[in-house]
Short mmCIF file of C-alpha atoms and ligand atoms in Angstrom, two decimals:
data_model
loop_
_atom_site.label_atom_id
_atom_site.label_comp_id
_atom_site.label_asym_id
_atom_site.label_seq_id
_atom_site.Cartn_x
_atom_site.Cartn_y
_atom_site.Cartn_z
CA MET A 1 -0.14 -0.05 0.11
CA ASN A 2 1.28 3.40 -0.86
CA LYS A 3 1.81 5.15 2.69
CA ARG A 4 3.73 8.16 1.21
CA VAL A 5 2.32 11.56 2.51
CA LEU A 6 3.92 14.94 1.14
CA SER A 7 2.91 18.51 2.25
CA GLY A 8 4.96 21.60 2.75
CA MET A 9 4.86 25.34 4.44
CA ARG A 10 6.39 28.56 2.68
CA SER A 11 9.31 30.19 4.41
CA SER A 12 7.82 33.44 4.29
CA ASN A 13 8.02 34.14 7.73
CA PRO A 14 10.76 32.70 10.04
CA ARG A 15 7.99 31.32 12.52
CA LEU A 16 5.19 29.00 12.08
CA HIS A 17 1.53 29.80 13.91
CA ILE A 18 -0.94 27.57 15.86
CA GLY A 19 -3.21 27.89 12.56
CA ASN A 20 0.18 26.24 10.67
CA TYR A 21 0.03 23.65 13.16
CA GLU A 22 -3.73 22.76 13.90
CA GLY A 23 -4.42 23.13 9.61
CA ALA A 24 -1.23 20.93 8.60
CA LEU A 25 1.64 20.10 11.04
CA ARG A 26 -0.42 18.57 13.69
CA SER A 27 -1.77 16.12 11.31
CA TRP A 28 1.99 15.44 9.82
CA VAL A 29 2.98 14.18 13.46
CA ASP A 30 -0.14 12.33 14.03
CA MET A 31 0.38 10.17 10.51
CA GLN A 32 4.17 9.90 11.35
CA GLU A 33 3.02 8.35 14.40
CA GLU A 34 0.28 5.83 12.40
CA GLY A 35 3.14 4.83 10.14
CA TYR A 36 3.02 6.85 7.12
CA ASP A 37 6.39 7.66 5.34
CA MET A 38 6.18 11.49 5.60
CA PHE A 39 7.68 14.06 3.50
CA CYS A 40 8.08 17.36 5.03
CA MET A 41 9.02 20.29 2.74
CA VAL A 42 9.91 23.66 3.26
CA ALA A 43 8.64 25.58 0.20
CA ASP A 44 11.34 28.49 -0.22
CA TYR A 45 10.70 28.74 -3.77
CA HIS A 46 7.33 29.41 -3.11
CA ALA A 47 8.04 32.13 -0.67
CA LEU A 48 10.17 33.83 -3.34
CA THR A 49 6.64 34.57 -5.33
CA THR A 50 5.75 37.60 -2.66
CA MET A 51 9.28 38.05 -1.32
CA TYR A 52 11.86 38.00 -4.29
CA GLU A 53 13.37 41.01 -3.08
CA ASP A 54 14.01 39.31 0.00
CA ALA A 55 15.68 36.15 -1.28
CA ALA A 56 18.38 36.17 1.54
CA GLN A 57 15.83 36.25 4.10
CA VAL A 58 13.77 33.44 2.57
CA ALA A 59 16.83 31.39 2.98
CA VAL A 60 17.10 32.26 6.64
CA ASN A 61 13.51 31.48 7.39
CA ALA A 62 13.76 28.31 5.64
CA ARG A 63 15.84 26.75 8.57
CA GLU A 64 13.72 28.49 11.13
CA VAL A 65 10.35 26.72 9.45
CA ALA A 66 12.21 23.43 9.41
CA LYS A 67 13.32 23.85 13.26
CA ASP A 68 9.52 24.32 13.91
CA TYR A 69 8.68 21.27 12.20
CA VAL A 70 11.26 19.29 14.41
CA ALA A 71 10.20 21.02 17.35
CA ALA A 72 6.57 20.23 17.06
CA GLY A 73 7.26 16.33 17.06
CA ILE A 74 8.55 15.54 13.22
CA ASP A 75 11.45 12.89 14.06
CA PRO A 76 14.16 13.63 10.99
CA LYS A 77 15.11 9.93 11.31
CA ARG A 78 11.63 8.52 10.62
CA SER A 79 10.44 11.43 8.60
CA VAL A 80 11.83 13.20 5.59
CA VAL A 81 12.41 17.08 6.35
CA PHE A 82 13.87 18.97 3.24
CA ARG A 83 14.12 22.05 1.40
CA GLN A 84 12.23 22.46 -1.80
CA SER A 85 15.15 24.22 -3.52
CA ASP A 86 17.51 21.55 -2.58
CA VAL A 87 15.88 19.11 -4.82
CA THR A 88 16.25 20.33 -8.20
CA GLU A 89 13.59 18.12 -9.80
CA HIS A 90 10.89 20.44 -8.23
CA ALA A 91 11.75 23.24 -10.55
CA GLU A 92 12.23 20.38 -13.54
CA LEU A 93 8.95 19.10 -13.34
CA HIS A 94 7.38 22.65 -12.57
CA LEU A 95 8.76 23.54 -16.28
CA LEU A 96 7.16 20.22 -17.70
CA PHE A 97 3.77 20.69 -16.07
CA SER A 98 3.93 24.59 -17.09
CA MET A 99 3.56 23.32 -20.68
CA ILE A 100 0.32 21.48 -20.52
CA THR A 101 -1.55 23.61 -17.92
CA PRO A 102 -4.01 25.54 -19.34
CA LEU A 103 -3.98 29.30 -18.64
CA GLY A 104 -7.56 29.62 -17.64
CA TRP A 105 -7.29 26.87 -14.91
CA LEU A 106 -4.61 29.25 -13.01
CA GLU A 107 -6.54 32.61 -13.62
CA ARG A 108 -9.53 31.06 -11.60
CA VAL A 109 -7.64 30.25 -8.56
CA PRO A 110 -8.67 32.59 -5.47
CA THR A 111 -5.64 32.97 -3.81
CA TYR A 112 -4.05 34.30 -7.00
CA LYS A 113 -6.78 36.64 -7.67
CA GLU A 114 -6.49 37.85 -4.13
CA LYS A 115 -2.55 38.22 -4.21
CA LYS A 116 -2.65 39.51 -7.61
CA ASP A 117 -4.59 42.91 -6.30
CA ASP A 118 -2.22 43.27 -3.55
CA MET A 119 0.76 43.31 -5.83
CA GLY A 120 -0.29 46.72 -7.89
CA GLY A 121 -1.14 45.72 -11.50
CA ALA A 122 0.71 43.72 -14.33
CA GLU A 123 3.67 45.48 -14.51
CA ARG A 124 4.64 44.38 -10.81
CA GLU A 125 2.89 41.40 -10.73
CA PRO A 126 5.53 38.18 -11.14
CA TYR A 127 5.09 35.36 -13.62
CA GLY A 128 5.92 33.05 -10.88
CA LEU A 129 2.63 33.95 -8.79
CA LEU A 130 0.60 32.95 -11.35
CA GLY A 131 2.51 29.55 -11.66
CA TYR A 132 2.35 28.96 -7.96
CA PRO A 133 -0.01 25.99 -8.15
CA VAL A 134 1.90 24.53 -10.91
CA LEU A 135 5.10 24.28 -9.02
CA GLN A 136 2.77 22.92 -5.89
CA THR A 137 1.64 20.14 -8.22
CA ALA A 138 5.22 19.46 -8.89
CA ASP A 139 6.08 19.40 -5.47
CA ILE A 140 3.19 16.84 -4.48
CA LEU A 141 3.22 14.57 -7.50
CA LEU A 142 7.16 14.12 -7.60
CA TYR A 143 6.31 12.20 -4.16
CA ARG A 144 3.28 10.47 -6.06
CA PRO A 145 1.76 10.35 -2.67
CA MET A 146 -1.64 9.07 -1.08
CA GLY A 147 -2.30 11.91 0.49
CA VAL A 148 -1.56 15.92 1.46
CA PRO A 149 -2.53 16.93 4.48
CA VAL A 150 -3.04 20.86 4.57
CA GLY A 151 -5.51 23.56 5.91
CA ARG A 152 -8.59 24.59 4.10
CA ASP A 153 -7.01 27.55 2.30
CA GLN A 154 -5.09 25.08 0.02
CA ALA A 155 -7.91 23.03 -1.24
CA PRO A 156 -7.92 24.95 -4.72
CA HIS A 157 -4.16 24.11 -5.27
CA LEU A 158 -4.69 20.64 -4.49
CA GLU A 159 -7.86 20.59 -7.17
CA ILE A 160 -5.76 21.65 -9.72
CA GLY A 161 -2.83 19.19 -8.94
CA ASN A 162 -4.95 16.17 -9.47
CA ASP A 163 -6.49 17.88 -12.64
CA ILE A 164 -2.68 18.25 -13.92
CA GLY A 165 -1.71 14.67 -13.08
CA THR A 166 -5.00 13.43 -14.80
CA ARG A 167 -3.95 15.43 -17.76
CA PHE A 168 -0.48 14.35 -18.06
CA ASN A 169 -1.82 10.87 -18.16
CA ARG A 170 -4.15 11.26 -20.78
CA LEU A 171 -1.60 13.26 -22.96
CA TYR A 172 0.83 10.78 -22.41
CA GLY A 173 -1.14 7.75 -22.35
CA GLN A 174 0.56 6.28 -19.24
CA GLU A 175 -0.66 6.13 -15.59
CA VAL A 176 2.03 7.97 -14.10
CA PHE A 177 -0.02 9.93 -11.21
CA THR A 178 -2.79 8.25 -9.21
CA PRO A 179 -5.20 11.09 -7.74
CA TYR A 180 -4.18 11.99 -4.10
CA ARG A 181 -6.52 12.58 -1.31
CA TYR A 182 -6.78 16.08 0.53
CA LEU A 183 -6.34 15.55 4.12
CA ILE A 184 -8.18 18.70 5.94
CA PRO A 185 -8.93 18.47 9.28
CA LYS A 186 -12.93 17.49 9.84
CA ASP A 187 -13.17 20.13 12.83
CA GLU A 188 -13.46 23.36 10.72
CA THR A 189 -12.05 25.39 13.69
CA ARG A 190 -8.54 23.49 13.24
CA ALA A 191 -8.98 23.42 9.02
CA LYS A 192 -9.18 27.65 9.25
CA VAL A 193 -8.09 28.52 12.72
CA PRO A 194 -9.32 32.30 13.26
CA GLY A 195 -6.39 34.85 14.36
CA LEU A 196 -6.48 36.84 17.65
CA ASP A 197 -9.16 39.50 16.16
CA MET A 198 -11.19 36.38 14.31
CA ARG A 199 -10.11 37.06 11.13
CA LYS A 200 -8.45 34.13 9.50
CA MET A 201 -4.99 33.55 11.51
CA SER A 202 -2.20 34.87 8.99
CA LYS A 203 1.00 36.77 9.22
CA SER A 204 -0.11 39.35 6.93
CA TYR A 205 -2.83 40.13 9.41
CA ASP A 206 -0.81 40.62 12.43
CA ASN A 207 -2.97 38.19 14.56
CA CYS A 208 -0.78 35.09 14.87
CA ILE A 209 0.03 33.08 18.17
CA TYR A 210 3.39 31.64 16.95
CA LEU A 211 4.54 28.28 18.46
CA SER A 212 7.98 29.92 19.56
CA ASP A 213 6.36 32.75 21.22
CA THR A 214 7.36 32.96 24.86
CA GLU A 215 5.02 32.09 27.64
CA ASP A 216 4.50 35.70 28.48
CA GLU A 217 4.13 36.60 24.66
CA THR A 218 1.32 34.16 24.59
CA ALA A 219 -0.19 35.41 27.79
CA ALA A 220 -0.15 39.14 26.48
CA LYS A 221 -1.95 38.19 23.17
CA ILE A 222 -4.45 36.20 24.58
CA LYS A 223 -5.17 39.25 26.96
CA SER A 224 -5.78 41.26 23.85
CA ALA A 225 -7.83 38.79 21.85
CA PHE A 226 -11.14 39.49 20.71
CA THR A 227 -14.22 38.29 22.84
CA THR A 228 -17.79 38.60 22.53
CA PRO A 229 -18.31 42.26 22.17
CA THR A 230 -21.69 42.70 24.25
CA LYS A 231 -20.17 40.89 26.98
CA MET A 232 -19.18 43.68 29.29
CA ARG A 233 -19.51 41.94 32.59
CA LYS A 234 -18.92 38.52 33.42
CA THR A 235 -23.03 38.15 33.90
CA ASP A 236 -23.60 39.11 30.46
CA PRO A 237 -24.20 35.92 27.87
CA GLY A 238 -21.41 35.29 25.61
CA ILE A 239 -21.44 33.79 21.96
CA PRO A 240 -18.68 31.41 22.04
CA GLU A 241 -18.76 30.79 18.39
CA GLY A 242 -17.55 34.43 17.75
CA CYS A 243 -15.04 34.85 20.38
CA ALA A 244 -11.35 34.08 19.62
CA VAL A 245 -10.60 32.67 23.16
CA CYS A 246 -13.58 30.41 23.37
CA GLN A 247 -12.37 29.32 19.64
CA TYR A 248 -8.72 28.37 21.16
CA LEU A 249 -10.55 26.85 24.30
CA LYS A 250 -12.25 24.30 22.01
CA LEU A 251 -9.08 23.40 20.64
CA TYR A 252 -7.07 23.18 23.91
CA SER A 253 -9.06 22.86 26.70
CA PRO A 254 -10.60 19.29 27.51
CA GLN A 255 -13.23 21.38 29.45
CA TRP A 256 -14.07 23.24 26.45
CA GLN A 257 -17.81 22.29 26.41
CA THR A 258 -18.42 23.27 30.10
CA GLN A 259 -16.81 26.73 29.88
CA TRP A 260 -18.58 27.22 26.44
CA GLU A 261 -21.96 26.69 28.16
CA GLU A 262 -20.85 28.81 31.62
CA ASP A 263 -19.85 31.37 28.90
CA ARG A 264 -23.11 31.41 27.06
CA ALA A 265 -24.98 31.34 30.39
CA GLY A 266 -23.09 34.54 31.66
CA GLU A 267 -21.60 32.32 34.34
CA ARG A 268 -18.06 32.88 33.72
CA GLY A 269 -16.29 35.95 32.59
CA CYS A 270 -13.92 37.00 29.94
CA MET A 271 -10.91 36.90 32.30
CA GLN A 272 -11.14 33.36 33.46
CA ASN A 273 -11.61 32.05 29.85
CA LYS A 274 -8.47 34.03 29.03
CA LYS A 275 -6.57 32.63 31.96
CA GLU A 276 -7.67 29.16 31.44
CA LEU A 277 -6.72 29.34 27.91
CA THR A 278 -3.26 30.78 28.75
CA GLU A 279 -2.27 27.66 30.88
CA CYS A 280 -3.68 25.21 28.37
CA LEU A 281 -1.94 26.56 25.29
CA ASN A 282 1.22 27.31 27.39
CA GLU A 283 1.24 23.76 28.44
CA MET A 284 1.00 22.42 25.08
CA LEU A 285 3.66 24.71 23.70
CA ARG A 286 6.35 24.00 26.59
CA PRO A 287 7.68 20.85 24.93
CA MET A 288 7.85 22.73 21.49
CA ARG A 289 9.79 25.31 22.97
CA GLU A 290 12.11 23.42 24.65
CA ARG A 291 12.94 20.95 21.53
CA ARG A 292 13.23 24.16 19.34
CA ALA A 293 15.99 25.90 21.84
CA GLU A 294 18.12 22.61 21.65
CA LEU A 295 18.44 23.08 17.67
CA ASP A 296 21.01 25.05 16.25
CA ASP A 297 21.68 26.08 12.58
CA ALA A 298 24.32 23.21 12.21
CA ALA A 299 21.91 20.50 13.35
CA ILE A 300 19.41 21.50 11.02
CA GLU A 301 21.17 22.09 8.41
CA ALA A 302 22.34 18.29 8.46
CA ILE A 303 18.97 17.21 8.72
CA LEU A 304 17.91 19.25 5.69
CA ALA A 305 21.31 17.71 3.85
CA ASP A 306 19.97 14.13 4.81
CA GLY A 307 16.42 14.99 3.92
CA ALA A 308 17.17 16.25 0.44
CA GLU A 309 19.14 13.30 -0.48
CA ARG A 310 15.98 10.80 0.55
CA ALA A 311 13.55 13.15 -1.45
CA ARG A 312 15.94 12.98 -4.28
CA GLU A 313 15.73 9.41 -4.59
CA VAL A 314 11.98 9.61 -4.99
CA ALA A 315 11.86 12.91 -6.95
CA SER A 316 14.44 11.03 -9.49
CA GLU A 317 12.53 8.01 -10.06
CA THR A 318 9.41 10.04 -10.61
CA MET A 319 11.16 12.25 -13.07
CA ARG A 320 12.35 9.08 -15.17
CA MET A 321 8.86 7.88 -15.37
CA VAL A 322 7.76 11.33 -16.47
CA LYS A 323 10.25 11.28 -19.28
CA SER A 324 9.81 7.82 -20.46
CA ALA A 325 5.82 8.37 -20.57
CA MET A 326 6.75 11.24 -22.69
CA GLY A 327 9.07 9.29 -25.19
CA TRP A 328 12.02 11.16 -23.94
CA PRO A 329 15.92 9.82 -23.26
CA VAL A 330 15.93 8.48 -19.74
CA ARG A 331 19.40 8.50 -17.90
P1 TYM B 1 1.10 28.32 3.80
O1 TYM B 1 3.00 28.45 4.04
O2 TYM B 1 0.28 29.42 3.51
O3 TYM B 1 0.49 27.30 4.90
C1 TYM B 1 0.97 26.28 5.47
C2 TYM B 1 -0.04 25.11 6.14
O4 TYM B 1 -0.57 25.89 6.99
C3 TYM B 1 -2.13 25.83 6.82
N1 TYM B 1 -2.66 27.05 7.24
C4 TYM B 1 -4.03 27.09 8.33
N2 TYM B 1 -4.36 26.13 8.49
C5 TYM B 1 -5.59 26.41 9.37
N3 TYM B 1 -5.80 27.54 9.51
C6 TYM B 1 -5.06 28.83 9.44
N4 TYM B 1 -5.42 29.91 9.92
C7 TYM B 1 -3.94 28.73 8.66
N5 TYM B 1 -2.65 29.22 8.03
C8 TYM B 1 -2.27 28.54 7.31
C9 TYM B 1 -2.20 25.82 5.48
O5 TYM B 1 -3.40 25.43 4.68
C10 TYM B 1 -1.28 25.00 5.03
O6 TYM B 1 -1.23 23.49 4.84
N6 TYM B 1 1.21 26.82 -1.25
C11 TYM B 1 1.20 26.11 0.45
C12 TYM B 1 2.57 25.60 0.43
C13 TYM B 1 2.85 24.32 -0.27
C14 TYM B 1 2.61 23.40 -0.09
C15 TYM B 1 3.11 22.41 -1.25
C16 TYM B 1 1.32 22.45 0.56
C17 TYM B 1 4.05 24.31 -1.38
N7 TYM B 1 4.27 23.16 -1.89
C18 TYM B 1 2.85 21.29 -1.43
C19 TYM B 1 1.19 21.15 0.20
C20 TYM B 1 2.05 20.54 -1.00
C21 TYM B 1 1.17 27.49 1.24
O7 TYM B 1 1.43 28.48 1.01
O8 TYM B 1 0.95 27.30 2.34
#
C-alpha cells in the first residue's frame, strides 16, 4: 500500500503559528506516528513569489521553519525533512507541467486573484505568482503520495494538482500519477483557525500566536484577543462561536464544552476564560519551545542535507517515469 504523504509550508516567515500547526503540522505528526512515510517540505521557492526582493531572508526563514517542524514533533529519522530548492527535480517538473497547464485553470484560482490585486498591477505582478499552483503540483506529484495534509485554504491548489496529473496521464497515455487525497482536518476550527481578531490567522494580518512565542508573549496576546463585544460583565451572555478565546479553548481545553456553556449562560467572565486558555496553551507549547531551543543552525542543516538526499531518491525516480511516458531519453 502507498503510505507516502507530502506537504509543505512557505518560508515567508521565520516562525509558524498555531493555524499552521492545527491545519497541517499536527496532522503530519499524527500520521508519522501512524506509520506513514512523511515528506515534510520547506517551500522556499514559493516564498519567493511574494518575497523575491528578500531572497536572503527567505533562506534564513527556511531553516527556522524546519526547526519548527522538528520542534512540533517531526522526527527527522523517520520522516524526511527537506528544502524544496535542494531538490532540483521540483524546478524541472514545474517546467514540464507549465507546458500542459491551461492558463484559464490558473487565472481562476482564488488565492491568485487576491494576491494579484495586492501586487499592484500587471507591471509588478511576477510570472511566478500565476504559476504558483503548478509548482505546488510538481512538489506533490514528484512524491506520488496517497494524500496531502493541509488547511482548508489550500483546497483550490490541491484540485488543480489532481487535474494536472490526470491531464499528463491522458496526454502521454500512461498512468504515472494516481489521484491523491486532500487531508483537511474535519473540525472546521482546525481547518481554518481564527486569528486573535477573529479573521483568519495569518502573518499578514498580524493576528498570530506563534509556536515559538514565549509564555509571557502568549499570555499577553491572549489578553488582547477578541471576545464577545456585548459581554461587558461576567453575567452578560457570551457567544463562543464569535469569540477567539472560546475558539482556542475548543482546540486546547479538555473542558471546553462546560466553559462554552458557562460563557453562554453568563456564569463565567472573559478574564477567567483567558486565564484558563493561557495555562492550556502554554502547556501544549512548552515541549515544542524546549525542543526548539536545542536546535542550532548546524543541526538543522545536517537534517536538511540528509532529507534532500532521501527526497531526491523518490523525485528522480518520478522524473524517470515522467520522461519515459513522454518518450524522452531517460538516463
Ligand atoms: P502556507 O505556508 O500558507 O501554510 C502552510 C500550511 O498551514 C495551513 N494554514 C492554516 N490552517 C488552518 N488555519 C489557518 N489560519 C492557517 N493558515 C495556514 C495551510 O493550509 C497550509 O497547509 N501553498 C502552500 C505551501 C506549499 C504546499 C506544497 C503545501 C507549497 N508546496 C505542496 C502542500 C503541498 C502554502 O502557501 O502554505
